Coordinates of N, CA, C and O in Angstrom, one line a residue:
M163 N 108.9 82.6 110.3 CA 108.2 83.6 109.4 C 107.9 84.8 110.3 O 107.3 84.7 111.4
A164 N 108.2 86.0 109.9 CA 108.0 87.2 110.7 C 106.5 87.4 110.9 O 105.7 87.2 110.0
G165 N 106.2 87.8 112.1 CA 104.8 88.1 112.5 C 103.9 86.9 112.8 O 102.8 87.0 113.2
S166 N 104.4 85.7 112.5 CA 103.5 84.5 112.8 C 103.8 84.0 114.2 O 104.8 84.2 114.8
R167 N 102.8 83.4 114.8 CA 102.8 83.0 116.2 C 102.4 81.5 116.2 O 101.6 81.1 115.4
T168 N 103.0 80.8 117.1 CA 102.7 79.4 117.2 C 101.5 79.1 118.2 O 101.0 78.0 118.2
D169 N 101.1 80.1 118.9 CA 100.1 79.9 119.9 C 98.7 80.2 119.4 O 97.7 80.2 120.2
G170 N 98.5 80.4 118.1 CA 97.2 80.7 117.5 C 96.7 82.1 117.7 O 95.5 82.4 117.5
T171 N 97.6 83.0 118.2 CA 97.2 84.4 118.3 C 98.0 85.2 117.3 O 99.0 84.9 116.9
A172 N 97.4 86.4 117.0 CA 98.1 87.3 116.1 C 98.9 88.3 117.0 O 99.0 88.1 118.2
H173 N 99.5 89.3 116.4 CA 100.4 90.2 117.1 C 99.8 90.9 118.2 O 100.5 91.3 119.2
S174 N 98.5 91.1 118.3 CA 97.9 91.9 119.4 C 97.6 90.9 120.6 O 97.2 91.4 121.6
G175 N 97.8 89.6 120.4 CA 97.4 88.7 121.4 C 96.0 88.1 121.3 O 95.6 87.2 122.0
L176 N 95.2 88.7 120.4 CA 93.9 88.2 120.1 C 94.0 86.9 119.2 O 95.0 86.8 118.5
P177 N 93.1 86.0 119.3 CA 93.1 84.9 118.3 C 93.1 85.5 116.9 O 92.5 86.6 116.6
A178 N 93.8 84.9 116.0 CA 94.0 85.4 114.6 C 92.6 85.7 114.0 O 92.5 86.7 113.3
D179 N 91.6 84.8 114.1 CA 90.3 85.1 113.5 C 89.7 86.3 114.1 O 89.0 87.1 113.4
A180 N 89.8 86.5 115.5 CA 89.2 87.7 116.1 C 89.8 89.0 115.7 O 89.2 90.0 115.4
E181 N 91.2 88.9 115.5 CA 91.9 90.1 115.1 C 91.5 90.5 113.7 O 91.3 91.6 113.3
Q182 N 91.4 89.5 112.8 CA 91.0 89.7 111.4 C 89.6 90.4 111.4 O 89.4 91.3 110.6
S183 N 88.7 89.9 112.2 CA 87.3 90.5 112.2 C 87.3 91.8 112.8 O 86.4 92.6 112.5
A184 N 88.3 92.2 113.6 CA 88.4 93.5 114.2 C 88.7 94.6 113.1 O 88.3 95.7 113.3
N185 N 89.3 94.2 112.0 CA 89.5 95.1 110.9 C 89.0 94.3 109.7 O 89.8 93.5 109.1
P186 N 87.8 94.6 109.2 CA 87.2 93.9 108.1 C 88.0 94.1 106.8 O 87.7 93.4 105.8
D187 N 88.8 95.2 106.7 CA 89.5 95.5 105.5 C 90.8 94.7 105.3 O 91.4 94.6 104.3
L188 N 91.3 94.0 106.4 CA 92.5 93.3 106.4 C 92.5 92.2 105.3 O 93.5 92.1 104.5
P189 N 91.5 91.3 105.2 CA 91.6 90.3 104.2 C 91.7 90.8 102.8 O 92.4 90.3 102.0
A190 N 91.0 91.9 102.5 CA 91.0 92.4 101.1 C 92.4 93.1 100.8 O 92.9 92.9 99.7
V191 N 93.0 93.7 101.8 CA 94.3 94.3 101.6 C 95.3 93.2 101.4 O 96.2 93.3 100.6
L192 N 95.2 92.1 102.2 CA 96.1 91.0 102.1 C 96.0 90.4 100.7 O 97.1 90.0 100.1
E193 N 94.8 90.3 100.1 CA 94.7 89.7 98.8 C 95.3 90.7 97.7 O 95.9 90.2 96.8
V194 N 95.1 92.0 97.9 CA 95.8 92.9 97.0 C 97.3 92.7 97.0 O 97.9 92.7 96.0
V195 N 97.8 92.7 98.2 CA 99.3 92.5 98.4 C 99.7 91.3 97.7 O 100.7 91.2 96.9
R196 N 99.0 90.2 98.0 CA 99.4 88.9 97.4 C 99.3 88.9 95.9 O 100.2 88.4 95.2
G197 N 98.3 89.6 95.3 CA 98.2 89.7 93.9 C 99.3 90.5 93.2 O 99.6 90.3 92.0
L198 N 100.0 91.3 94.0 CA 101.1 92.1 93.4 C 102.5 91.5 93.6 O 103.5 92.0 93.1
L199 N 102.5 90.3 94.3 CA 103.8 89.7 94.6 C 104.2 88.8 93.4 O 103.3 88.2 92.7
D200 N 105.5 88.8 93.1 CA 106.0 88.0 92.0 C 105.8 86.5 92.3 O 105.4 85.7 91.5
D201 N 106.2 86.1 93.5 CA 106.1 84.7 94.0 C 105.3 84.7 95.3 O 105.9 84.6 96.3
A202 N 104.0 84.7 95.1 CA 103.1 84.7 96.3 C 103.1 83.3 96.9 O 103.0 82.3 96.1
P203 N 103.3 83.2 98.2 CA 103.2 81.8 98.8 C 101.8 81.2 98.6 O 100.8 82.0 98.6
S204 N 101.7 79.9 98.5 CA 100.4 79.3 98.4 C 99.6 79.4 99.7 O 98.4 79.6 99.6
A205 N 100.3 79.3 100.8 CA 99.6 79.6 102.1 C 99.7 81.1 102.4 O 100.8 81.6 102.6
W206 N 98.6 81.8 102.3 CA 98.6 83.2 102.5 C 97.4 83.6 103.3 O 96.3 83.3 103.0
G207 N 97.6 84.3 104.4 CA 96.5 84.7 105.3 C 97.0 85.7 106.3 O 98.0 86.4 106.1
S208 N 96.2 85.9 107.4 CA 96.4 86.9 108.3 C 97.8 86.8 109.0 O 98.3 87.8 109.5
E209 N 98.4 85.6 109.0 CA 99.7 85.5 109.6 C 100.8 86.3 108.8 O 101.8 86.6 109.3
Q210 N 100.5 86.7 107.6 CA 101.4 87.5 106.8 C 101.2 89.0 107.0 O 101.9 89.8 106.4
A211 N 100.2 89.4 107.7 CA 99.8 90.8 107.9 C 100.9 91.7 108.5 O 100.9 92.9 108.2
D212 N 101.8 91.1 109.2 CA 102.8 91.9 109.9 C 104.2 91.8 109.3 O 105.2 92.3 109.8
I213 N 104.3 91.1 108.1 CA 105.6 91.1 107.4 C 105.8 92.5 106.8 O 104.9 93.0 106.1
P214 N 107.0 93.1 107.0 CA 107.2 94.4 106.4 C 107.1 94.3 104.8 O 107.6 93.3 104.2
L215 N 106.4 95.2 104.3 CA 106.2 95.2 102.8 C 107.5 95.3 102.1 O 107.7 94.7 101.0
A216 N 108.4 96.0 102.6 CA 109.8 96.1 102.0 C 110.4 94.7 101.9 O 111.1 94.4 100.9
D217 N 110.2 93.9 102.9 CA 110.7 92.5 102.9 C 110.1 91.6 101.8 O 110.6 90.6 101.4
L218 N 108.9 92.0 101.4 CA 108.2 91.3 100.3 C 108.6 91.9 98.9 O 108.0 91.4 97.9
G219 N 109.4 92.9 98.9 CA 109.9 93.4 97.6 C 109.2 94.7 97.2 O 109.3 95.1 96.0
F220 N 108.5 95.3 98.1 CA 107.8 96.6 97.7 C 108.7 97.7 97.9 O 109.0 98.2 99.0
D221 N 109.3 98.2 96.7 CA 110.1 99.4 96.7 C 109.1 100.6 96.4 O 107.9 100.4 96.5
S222 N 109.6 101.8 96.2 CA 108.7 102.9 96.1 C 107.8 102.8 94.9 O 106.6 103.2 95.0
L223 N 108.2 102.4 93.8 CA 107.3 102.2 92.6 C 106.3 101.2 92.8 O 105.1 101.4 92.6
R224 N 106.6 100.1 93.4 CA 105.6 99.0 93.7 C 104.7 99.5 94.7 O 103.5 99.1 94.7
T225 N 105.1 100.3 95.7 CA 104.2 100.8 96.7 C 103.2 101.8 96.1 O 102.0 101.7 96.6
V226 N 103.6 102.6 95.2 CA 102.6 103.4 94.5 C 101.6 102.6 93.8 O 100.4 102.9 93.9
H227 N 102.0 101.5 93.1 CA 101.1 100.6 92.5 C 100.1 100.0 93.5 O 98.9 99.8 93.3
L228 N 100.7 99.6 94.7 CA 99.9 99.1 95.8 C 98.8 100.1 96.2 O 97.6 99.7 96.3
L229 N 99.2 101.3 96.4 CA 98.3 102.4 96.8 C 97.1 102.5 95.8 O 95.9 102.5 96.1
V230 N 97.4 102.6 94.5 CA 96.4 102.7 93.5 C 95.5 101.5 93.4 O 94.3 101.6 93.3
T231 N 96.1 100.3 93.5 CA 95.3 99.1 93.5 C 94.4 99.0 94.7 O 93.2 98.6 94.5
V232 N 94.9 99.3 95.9 CA 94.1 99.2 97.1 C 92.9 100.2 97.0 O 91.8 99.9 97.2
E233 N 93.2 101.4 96.6 CA 92.1 102.4 96.5 C 91.1 102.0 95.5 O 89.9 102.2 95.7
T234 N 91.5 101.4 94.3 CA 90.5 101.0 93.3 C 89.7 99.8 93.8 O 88.5 99.8 93.7
A235 N 90.4 98.8 94.3 CA 89.8 97.5 94.7 C 88.8 97.7 95.9 O 87.8 97.1 96.0
L236 N 89.2 98.6 96.8 CA 88.4 98.8 98.0 C 87.5 100.0 98.0 O 86.7 100.2 98.9
G237 N 87.6 100.8 96.9 CA 86.7 101.9 96.8 C 86.9 103.0 97.8 O 85.9 103.5 98.3
V238 N 88.2 103.2 98.2 CA 88.5 104.2 99.2 C 89.7 105.1 98.7 O 90.5 104.6 97.9
E239 N 89.7 106.3 99.0 CA 90.8 107.2 98.7 C 91.5 107.6 100.0 O 90.9 108.3 100.8
L240 N 92.7 107.2 100.1 CA 93.5 107.6 101.3 C 93.8 109.1 101.2 O 94.3 109.6 100.2
P241 N 93.6 109.8 102.3 CA 93.9 111.3 102.3 C 95.4 111.4 102.3 O 96.2 110.5 102.7
Q242 N 95.9 112.5 101.7 CA 97.3 112.8 101.6 C 98.1 112.5 102.9 O 99.2 112.0 102.8
E243 N 97.6 112.9 104.0 CA 98.3 112.8 105.3 C 98.5 111.3 105.7 O 99.3 111.0 106.5
R244 N 97.7 110.4 105.1 CA 97.8 109.0 105.4 C 98.8 108.3 104.5 O 99.2 107.1 104.7
I245 N 99.3 109.0 103.5 CA 100.2 108.3 102.5 C 101.7 108.6 103.1 O 102.3 109.5 102.7
T246 N 102.0 107.7 104.0 CA 103.3 107.8 104.7 C 104.0 106.4 104.7 O 103.4 105.4 104.4
A247 N 105.3 106.4 105.0 CA 106.0 105.2 105.2 C 105.4 104.3 106.3 O 105.3 103.1 106.1
D248 N 104.9 104.9 107.3 CA 104.3 104.1 108.4 C 103.0 103.4 107.9 O 102.7 102.3 108.3
T249 N 102.2 104.1 107.1 CA 101.0 103.4 106.5 C 101.3 102.2 105.7 O 100.6 101.2 105.8
F250 N 102.4 102.3 105.0 CA 102.8 101.2 104.1 C 103.9 100.3 104.7 O 104.6 99.6 103.9
R251 N 104.0 100.2 106.0 CA 105.0 99.4 106.6 C 104.6 97.9 106.5 O 105.5 97.1 106.1
T252 N 103.4 97.6 106.7 CA 102.9 96.2 106.6 C 101.5 96.2 106.0 O 100.8 97.3 105.9
A253 N 101.0 95.1 105.6 CA 99.6 95.0 105.1 C 98.6 95.4 106.3 O 97.6 96.0 106.0
R254 N 99.0 95.1 107.5 CA 98.1 95.4 108.6 C 98.0 96.9 108.8 O 96.9 97.5 109.0
T255 N 99.2 97.6 108.7 CA 99.1 99.1 108.9 C 98.4 99.8 107.7 O 97.7 100.7 107.9
L256 N 98.5 99.2 106.5 CA 97.7 99.7 105.4 C 96.2 99.4 105.6 O 95.4 100.3 105.4
A257 N 95.9 98.3 106.0 CA 94.5 97.9 106.3 C 93.9 98.8 107.4 O 92.7 99.3 107.3
D258 N 94.7 99.1 108.4 CA 94.2 100.0 109.5 C 94.0 101.4 108.9 O 93.0 102.0 109.3
A259 N 94.8 101.9 108.0 CA 94.6 103.2 107.4 C 93.3 103.2 106.6 O 92.6 104.2 106.6
V260 N 93.1 102.2 105.8 CA 91.9 102.0 105.0 C 90.7 102.1 105.9 O 89.7 102.8 105.7
H261 N 90.7 101.3 107.0 CA 89.6 101.2 107.9 C 89.3 102.5 108.6 O 88.2 103.0 108.6
E262 N 90.4 103.2 109.0 CA 90.2 104.5 109.7 C 89.7 105.5 108.7 O 88.8 106.4 109.1
T263 N 90.1 105.5 107.5 CA 89.6 106.4 106.4 C 88.2 106.2 106.2 O 87.4 107.1 106.1
R264 N 87.7 104.9 106.1 CA 86.3 104.6 105.8 C 85.5 105.2 107.0 O 84.4 105.8 106.7
H265 N 85.9 105.1 108.2 CA 85.1 105.5 109.3 C 85.2 107.0 109.5 O 84.3 107.6 110.1
A266 N 86.3 107.7 109.1 CA 86.4 109.1 109.2 C 85.5 109.8 108.1 O 85.1 110.9 108.4
H267 N 85.2 109.1 107.0 CA 84.5 109.8 105.9 C 83.2 109.1 105.7 O 82.7 109.1 104.6
G268 N 82.6 108.5 106.7 CA 81.3 108.0 106.5 C 81.3 106.5 106.6 O 80.7 105.6 106.4

């Protein structure tokens, strides 16, 4: 599975739990992504954070739905300059954008 590690660490080398706590928005973003999947895996967690959203079936229309759902569910509005392909590459990159937006605006 892409992005998963067998040594108990996430992509940054931190333990998966430590990395998840480094960005408190990651669990919520992962749940939104999971909720929008047609066939969400029963085992779903931080190990899926680095799977490309395109590999999960997110085309342009589904990505717009993801944007609206994340903004509504998390109570944040991403600024125009954050709405890029890089932001929507993975759940982690989206969670990072949400987290940075929260800290930039209070």
